[in-house]
mmCIF file of C-alpha atoms in Angstrom:
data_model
loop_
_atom_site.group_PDB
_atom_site.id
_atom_site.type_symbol
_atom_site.label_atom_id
_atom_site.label_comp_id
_atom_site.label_asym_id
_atom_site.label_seq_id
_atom_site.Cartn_x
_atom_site.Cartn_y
_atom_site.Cartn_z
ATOM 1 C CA UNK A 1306 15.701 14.750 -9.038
ATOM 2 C CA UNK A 1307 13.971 11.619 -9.384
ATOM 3 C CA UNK A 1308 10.357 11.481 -7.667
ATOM 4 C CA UNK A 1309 8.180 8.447 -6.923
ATOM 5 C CA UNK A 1310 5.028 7.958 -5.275
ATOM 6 C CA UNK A 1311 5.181 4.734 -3.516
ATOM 7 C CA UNK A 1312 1.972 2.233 -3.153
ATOM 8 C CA UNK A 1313 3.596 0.561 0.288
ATOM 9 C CA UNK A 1314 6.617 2.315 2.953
ATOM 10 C CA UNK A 1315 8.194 -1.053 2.346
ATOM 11 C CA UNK A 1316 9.241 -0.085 -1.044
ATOM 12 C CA UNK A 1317 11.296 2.868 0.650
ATOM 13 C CA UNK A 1318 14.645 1.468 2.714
ATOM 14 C CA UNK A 1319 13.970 1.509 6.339
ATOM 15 C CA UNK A 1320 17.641 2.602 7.212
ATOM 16 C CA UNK A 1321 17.641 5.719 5.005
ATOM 17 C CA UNK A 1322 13.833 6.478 6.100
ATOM 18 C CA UNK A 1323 14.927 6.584 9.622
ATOM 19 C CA UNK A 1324 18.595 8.232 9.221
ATOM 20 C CA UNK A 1325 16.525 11.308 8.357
ATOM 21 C CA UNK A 1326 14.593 11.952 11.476
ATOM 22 C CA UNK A 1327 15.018 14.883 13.134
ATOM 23 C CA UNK A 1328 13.717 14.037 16.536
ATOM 24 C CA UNK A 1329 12.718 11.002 19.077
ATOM 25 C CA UNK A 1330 9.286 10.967 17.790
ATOM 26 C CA UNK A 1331 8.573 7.305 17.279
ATOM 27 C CA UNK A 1332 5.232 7.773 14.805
ATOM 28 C CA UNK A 1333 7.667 8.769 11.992
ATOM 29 C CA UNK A 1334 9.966 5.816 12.100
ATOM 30 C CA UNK A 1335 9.298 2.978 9.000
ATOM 31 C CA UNK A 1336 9.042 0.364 11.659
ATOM 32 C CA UNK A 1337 5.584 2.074 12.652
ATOM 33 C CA UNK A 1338 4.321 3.212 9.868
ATOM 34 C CA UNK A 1339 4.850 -0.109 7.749
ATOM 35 C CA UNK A 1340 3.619 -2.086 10.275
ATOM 36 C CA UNK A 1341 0.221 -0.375 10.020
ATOM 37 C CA UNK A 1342 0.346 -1.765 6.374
ATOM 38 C CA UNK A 1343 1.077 -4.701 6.947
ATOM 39 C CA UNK A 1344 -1.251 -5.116 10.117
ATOM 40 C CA UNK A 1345 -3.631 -4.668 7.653
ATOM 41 C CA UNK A 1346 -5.303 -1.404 9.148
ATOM 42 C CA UNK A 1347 -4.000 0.869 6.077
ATOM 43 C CA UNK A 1348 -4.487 0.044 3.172
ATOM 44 C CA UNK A 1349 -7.195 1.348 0.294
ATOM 45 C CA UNK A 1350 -9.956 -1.084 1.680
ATOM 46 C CA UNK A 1351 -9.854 0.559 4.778
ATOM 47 C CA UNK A 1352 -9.927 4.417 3.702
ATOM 48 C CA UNK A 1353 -5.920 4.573 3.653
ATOM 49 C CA UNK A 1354 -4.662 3.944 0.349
ATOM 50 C CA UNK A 1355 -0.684 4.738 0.685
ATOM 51 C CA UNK A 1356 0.875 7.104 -2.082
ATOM 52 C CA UNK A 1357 4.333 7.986 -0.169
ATOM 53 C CA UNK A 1358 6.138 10.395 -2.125
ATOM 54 C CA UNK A 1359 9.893 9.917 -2.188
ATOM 55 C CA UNK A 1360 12.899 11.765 -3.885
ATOM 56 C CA UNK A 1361 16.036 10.380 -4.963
ATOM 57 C CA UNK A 1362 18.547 12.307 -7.557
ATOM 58 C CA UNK A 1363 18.055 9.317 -10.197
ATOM 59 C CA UNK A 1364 16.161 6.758 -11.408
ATOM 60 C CA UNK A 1365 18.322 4.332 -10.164
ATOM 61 C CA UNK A 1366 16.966 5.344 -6.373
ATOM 62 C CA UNK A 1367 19.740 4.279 -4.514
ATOM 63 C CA UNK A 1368 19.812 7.250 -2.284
ATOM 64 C CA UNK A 1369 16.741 8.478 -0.570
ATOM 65 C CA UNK A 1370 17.165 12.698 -0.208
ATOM 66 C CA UNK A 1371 13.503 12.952 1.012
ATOM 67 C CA UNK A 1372 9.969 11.845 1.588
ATOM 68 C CA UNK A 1373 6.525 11.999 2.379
ATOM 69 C CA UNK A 1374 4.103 9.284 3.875
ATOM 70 C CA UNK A 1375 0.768 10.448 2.564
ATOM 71 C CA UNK A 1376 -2.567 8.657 1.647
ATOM 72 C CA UNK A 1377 -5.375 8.668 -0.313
ATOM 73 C CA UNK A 1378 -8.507 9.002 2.016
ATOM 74 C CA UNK A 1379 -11.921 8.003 1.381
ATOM 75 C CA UNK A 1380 -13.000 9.289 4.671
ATOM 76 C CA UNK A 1381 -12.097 11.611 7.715
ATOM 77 C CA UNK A 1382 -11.945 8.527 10.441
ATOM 78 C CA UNK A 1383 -8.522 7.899 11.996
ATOM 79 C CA UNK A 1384 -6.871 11.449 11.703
ATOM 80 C CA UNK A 1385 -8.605 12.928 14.587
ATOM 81 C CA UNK A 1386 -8.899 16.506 12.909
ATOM 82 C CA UNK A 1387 -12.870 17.145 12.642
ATOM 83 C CA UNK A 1388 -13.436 18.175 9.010
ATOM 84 C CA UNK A 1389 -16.868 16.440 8.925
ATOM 85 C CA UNK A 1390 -18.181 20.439 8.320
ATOM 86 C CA UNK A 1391 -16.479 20.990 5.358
ATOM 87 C CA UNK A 1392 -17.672 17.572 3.594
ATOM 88 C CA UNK A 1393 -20.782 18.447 4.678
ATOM 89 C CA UNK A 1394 -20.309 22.065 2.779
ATOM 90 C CA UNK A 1395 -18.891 20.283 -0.232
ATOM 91 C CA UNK A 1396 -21.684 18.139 -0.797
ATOM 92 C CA UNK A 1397 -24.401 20.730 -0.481
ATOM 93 C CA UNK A 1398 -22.869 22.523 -3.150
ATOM 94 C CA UNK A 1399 -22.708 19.639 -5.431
ATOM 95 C CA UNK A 1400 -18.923 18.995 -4.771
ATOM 96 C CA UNK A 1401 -17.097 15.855 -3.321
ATOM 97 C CA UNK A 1402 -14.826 16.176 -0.798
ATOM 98 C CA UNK A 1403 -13.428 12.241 -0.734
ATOM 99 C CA UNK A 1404 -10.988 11.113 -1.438
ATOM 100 C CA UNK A 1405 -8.737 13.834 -0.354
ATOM 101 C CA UNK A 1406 -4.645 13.286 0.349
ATOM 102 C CA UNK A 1407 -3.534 13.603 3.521
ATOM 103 C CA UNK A 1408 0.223 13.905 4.654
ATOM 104 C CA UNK A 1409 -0.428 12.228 8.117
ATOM 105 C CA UNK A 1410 0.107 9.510 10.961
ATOM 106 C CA UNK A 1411 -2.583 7.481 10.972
ATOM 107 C CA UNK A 1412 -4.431 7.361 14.354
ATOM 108 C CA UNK A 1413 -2.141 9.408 15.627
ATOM 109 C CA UNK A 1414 -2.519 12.884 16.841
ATOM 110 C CA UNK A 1415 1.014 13.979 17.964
ATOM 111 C CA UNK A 1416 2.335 16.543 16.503
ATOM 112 C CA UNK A 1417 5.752 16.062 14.728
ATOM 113 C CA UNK A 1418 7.531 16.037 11.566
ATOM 114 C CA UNK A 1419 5.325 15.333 8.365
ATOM 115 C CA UNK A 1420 8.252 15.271 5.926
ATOM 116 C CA UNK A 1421 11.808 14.094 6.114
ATOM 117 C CA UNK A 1422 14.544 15.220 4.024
ATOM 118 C CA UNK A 1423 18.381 14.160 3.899
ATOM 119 C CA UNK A 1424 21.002 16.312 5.911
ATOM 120 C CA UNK A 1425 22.767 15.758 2.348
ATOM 121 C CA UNK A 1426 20.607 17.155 -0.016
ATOM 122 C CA UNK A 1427 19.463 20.844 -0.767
ATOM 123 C CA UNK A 1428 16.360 21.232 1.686
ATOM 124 C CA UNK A 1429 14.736 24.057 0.586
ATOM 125 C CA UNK A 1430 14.940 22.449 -3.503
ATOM 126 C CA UNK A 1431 14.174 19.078 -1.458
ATOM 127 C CA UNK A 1432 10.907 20.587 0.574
ATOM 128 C CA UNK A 1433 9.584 22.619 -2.728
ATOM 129 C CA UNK A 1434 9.567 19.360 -5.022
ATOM 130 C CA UNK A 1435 8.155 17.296 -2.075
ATOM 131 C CA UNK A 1436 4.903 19.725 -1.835
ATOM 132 C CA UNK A 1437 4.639 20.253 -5.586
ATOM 133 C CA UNK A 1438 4.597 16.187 -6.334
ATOM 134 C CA UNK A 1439 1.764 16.053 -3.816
ATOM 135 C CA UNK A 1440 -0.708 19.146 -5.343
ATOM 136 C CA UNK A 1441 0.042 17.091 -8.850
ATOM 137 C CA UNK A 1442 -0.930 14.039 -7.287
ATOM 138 C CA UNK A 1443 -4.145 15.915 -6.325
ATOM 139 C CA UNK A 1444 -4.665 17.392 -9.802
ATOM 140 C CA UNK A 1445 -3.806 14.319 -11.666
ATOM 141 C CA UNK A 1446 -6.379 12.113 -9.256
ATOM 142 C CA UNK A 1447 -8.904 14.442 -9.229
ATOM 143 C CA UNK A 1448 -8.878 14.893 -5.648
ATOM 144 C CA UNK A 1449 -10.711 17.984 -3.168
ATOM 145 C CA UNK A 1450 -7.509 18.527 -1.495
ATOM 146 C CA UNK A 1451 -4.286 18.090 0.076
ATOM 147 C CA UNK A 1452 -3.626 18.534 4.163
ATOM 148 C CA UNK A 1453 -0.756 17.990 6.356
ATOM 149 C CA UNK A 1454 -1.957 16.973 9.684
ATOM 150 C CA UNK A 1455 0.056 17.858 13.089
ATOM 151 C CA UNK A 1456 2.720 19.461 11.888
ATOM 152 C CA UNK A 1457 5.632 20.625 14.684
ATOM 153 C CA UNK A 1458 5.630 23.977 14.452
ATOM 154 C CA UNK A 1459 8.175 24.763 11.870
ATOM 155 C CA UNK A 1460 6.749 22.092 9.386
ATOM 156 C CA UNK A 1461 3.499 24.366 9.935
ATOM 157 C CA UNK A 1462 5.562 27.505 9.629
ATOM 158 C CA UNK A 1463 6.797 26.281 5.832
ATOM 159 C CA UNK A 1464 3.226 25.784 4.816
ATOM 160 C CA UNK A 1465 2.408 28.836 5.741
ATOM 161 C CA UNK A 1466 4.736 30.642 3.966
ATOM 162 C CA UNK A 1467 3.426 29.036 0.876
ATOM 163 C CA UNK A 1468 -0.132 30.634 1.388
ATOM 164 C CA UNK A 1469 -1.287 27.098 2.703
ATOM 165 C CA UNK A 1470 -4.634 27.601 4.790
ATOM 166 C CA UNK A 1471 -3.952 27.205 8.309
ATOM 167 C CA UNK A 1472 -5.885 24.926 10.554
ATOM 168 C CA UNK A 1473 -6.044 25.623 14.293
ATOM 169 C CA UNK A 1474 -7.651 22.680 16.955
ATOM 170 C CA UNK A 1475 -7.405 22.432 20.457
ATOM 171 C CA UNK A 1476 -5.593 19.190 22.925
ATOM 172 C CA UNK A 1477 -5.665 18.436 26.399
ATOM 173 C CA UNK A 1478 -2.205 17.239 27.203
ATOM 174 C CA UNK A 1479 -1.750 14.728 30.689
ATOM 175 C CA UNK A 1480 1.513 16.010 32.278
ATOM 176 C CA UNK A 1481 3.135 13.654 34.652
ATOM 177 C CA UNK A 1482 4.018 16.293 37.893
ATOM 178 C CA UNK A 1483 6.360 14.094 39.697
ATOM 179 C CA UNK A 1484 3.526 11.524 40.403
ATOM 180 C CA UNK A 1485 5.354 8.424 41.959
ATOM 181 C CA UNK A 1486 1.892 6.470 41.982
ATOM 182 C CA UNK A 1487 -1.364 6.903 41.412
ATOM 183 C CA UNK A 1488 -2.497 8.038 44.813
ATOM 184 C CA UNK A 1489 0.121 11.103 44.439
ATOM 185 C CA UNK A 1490 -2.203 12.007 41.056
ATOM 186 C CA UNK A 1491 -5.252 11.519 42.893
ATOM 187 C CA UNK A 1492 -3.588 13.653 45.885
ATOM 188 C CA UNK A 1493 -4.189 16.286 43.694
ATOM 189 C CA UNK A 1494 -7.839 16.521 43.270
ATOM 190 C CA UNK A 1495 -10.901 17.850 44.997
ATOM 191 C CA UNK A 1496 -11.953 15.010 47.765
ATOM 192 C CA UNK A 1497 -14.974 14.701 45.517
ATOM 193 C CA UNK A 1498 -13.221 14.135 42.495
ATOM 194 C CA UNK A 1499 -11.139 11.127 44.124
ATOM 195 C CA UNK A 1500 -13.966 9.836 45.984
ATOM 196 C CA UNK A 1501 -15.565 9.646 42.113
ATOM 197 C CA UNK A 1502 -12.499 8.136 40.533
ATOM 198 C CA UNK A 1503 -12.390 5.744 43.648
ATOM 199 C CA UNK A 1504 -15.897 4.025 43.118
ATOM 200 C CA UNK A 1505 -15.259 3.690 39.472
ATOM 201 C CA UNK A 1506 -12.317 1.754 39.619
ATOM 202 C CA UNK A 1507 -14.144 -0.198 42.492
ATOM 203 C CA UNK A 1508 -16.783 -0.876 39.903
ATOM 204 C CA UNK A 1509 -14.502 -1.994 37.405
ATOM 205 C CA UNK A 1510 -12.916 -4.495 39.732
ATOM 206 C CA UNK A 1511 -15.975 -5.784 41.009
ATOM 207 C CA UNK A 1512 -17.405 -6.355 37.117
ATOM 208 C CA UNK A 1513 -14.570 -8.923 36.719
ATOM 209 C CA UNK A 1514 -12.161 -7.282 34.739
ATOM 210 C CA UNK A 1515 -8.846 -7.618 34.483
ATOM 211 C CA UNK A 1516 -5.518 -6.488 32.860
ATOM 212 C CA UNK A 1517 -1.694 -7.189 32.072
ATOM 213 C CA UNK A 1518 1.240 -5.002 31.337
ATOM 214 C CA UNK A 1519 2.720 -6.083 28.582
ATOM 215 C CA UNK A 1520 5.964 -5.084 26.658
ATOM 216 C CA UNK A 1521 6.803 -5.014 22.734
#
């Protein structure tokens, strides 16, 4: 196997990135990630310095049999996992925490897939190079650390099994119940917490601002 660590997602082909998605989670598709790069909002001057890992059986990298989008991190803004107390611990023993690597979506907390491989290749030989390229990239940059951030659950499972130390946090999740408008969600609550919700949107309206839907 052949195994690259890619400064931009554009260097990685969109249509084999995407043919290895597992699910209907949009974060993981190239179009999303890429277009944070080129947006401008990741990228090393902002904290996200890209170093995708990718695998390919040759050199010639035709054929994508899986990869990684993971970045360099200067910083714990964006990833929405609270690790300020354990930079805090490394610098008060003398240690640095930054820059870490961090298999992530950026300002994303949904959990999903964190690694894709090809339905073609060998997933297990696929999944073991994958993590071992990124703890070299950690050696050979002198790094604190690698993390994988909102993993699905058998993504988390895999790590686990390799002794990786597991991270638990805590989400509040806004279900849709069959709400055909918004007075059916506010049908739901106490009459004081409607009468609340009520005078603040009042408020808002009356300050002068306004909105638009828009789509794309």
């Amino acid at each position: 196997m052949h195994i690259v660590v890619h400064d931009h997602l554009t260097e990685i082909d969109a249509v084999q990135w995407n043919a290895m998605l597992a699910g209907n989670n949009p974060f993981m598709r190239h179009e999303f990630l890429s277009g944070l790069e080129r947006c401008g909002c990741v990228c090393e001057s902002t904290g996200w310095q890209p170093a995708h890992i990718a695998i390919y059986p040759d050199s010639n990298r035709t054929t994508l049999l899986g990869a990684m989008p993971c970045y360099i991190k200067n910083h714990s803004y964006g990833e929405y996992i609270f690790d300020w107390a354990w930079a805090d611990a490394h610098h008060r023993h003398g240690l640095n925490y930054y820059p870490k690597l961090s298999n992530a979506v950026p300002f994303t907390p949904a959990s999903g897939e964190r690694w894709l491989i090809s339905g073609k290749a060998d997933r297990p030989a696929v999944f073991e190079a994958l993590i071992n390229r990124a703890l070299t990239l950690v050696r050979e940059l002198e790094l604190s650390s690698f993390h994988s951030l909102f993993l699905g659950k058998d993504q988390f499972d895999a790590l686990a099994d390799k002794d990786f130390s597991q991270r638990h946090s805590t989400q509040f999740h806004w279900r849709n119940r069959g709400f055909q408008c918004f007075e059916d969600f506010l049908g739901r609550m106490s009459s004081k917490k409607r009468k609340n919700i009520k005078r603040e949107r009042r408020r808002i309206r009356e300050s002068g601002v306004s909105y638009r839907w828009l789509s794309g």
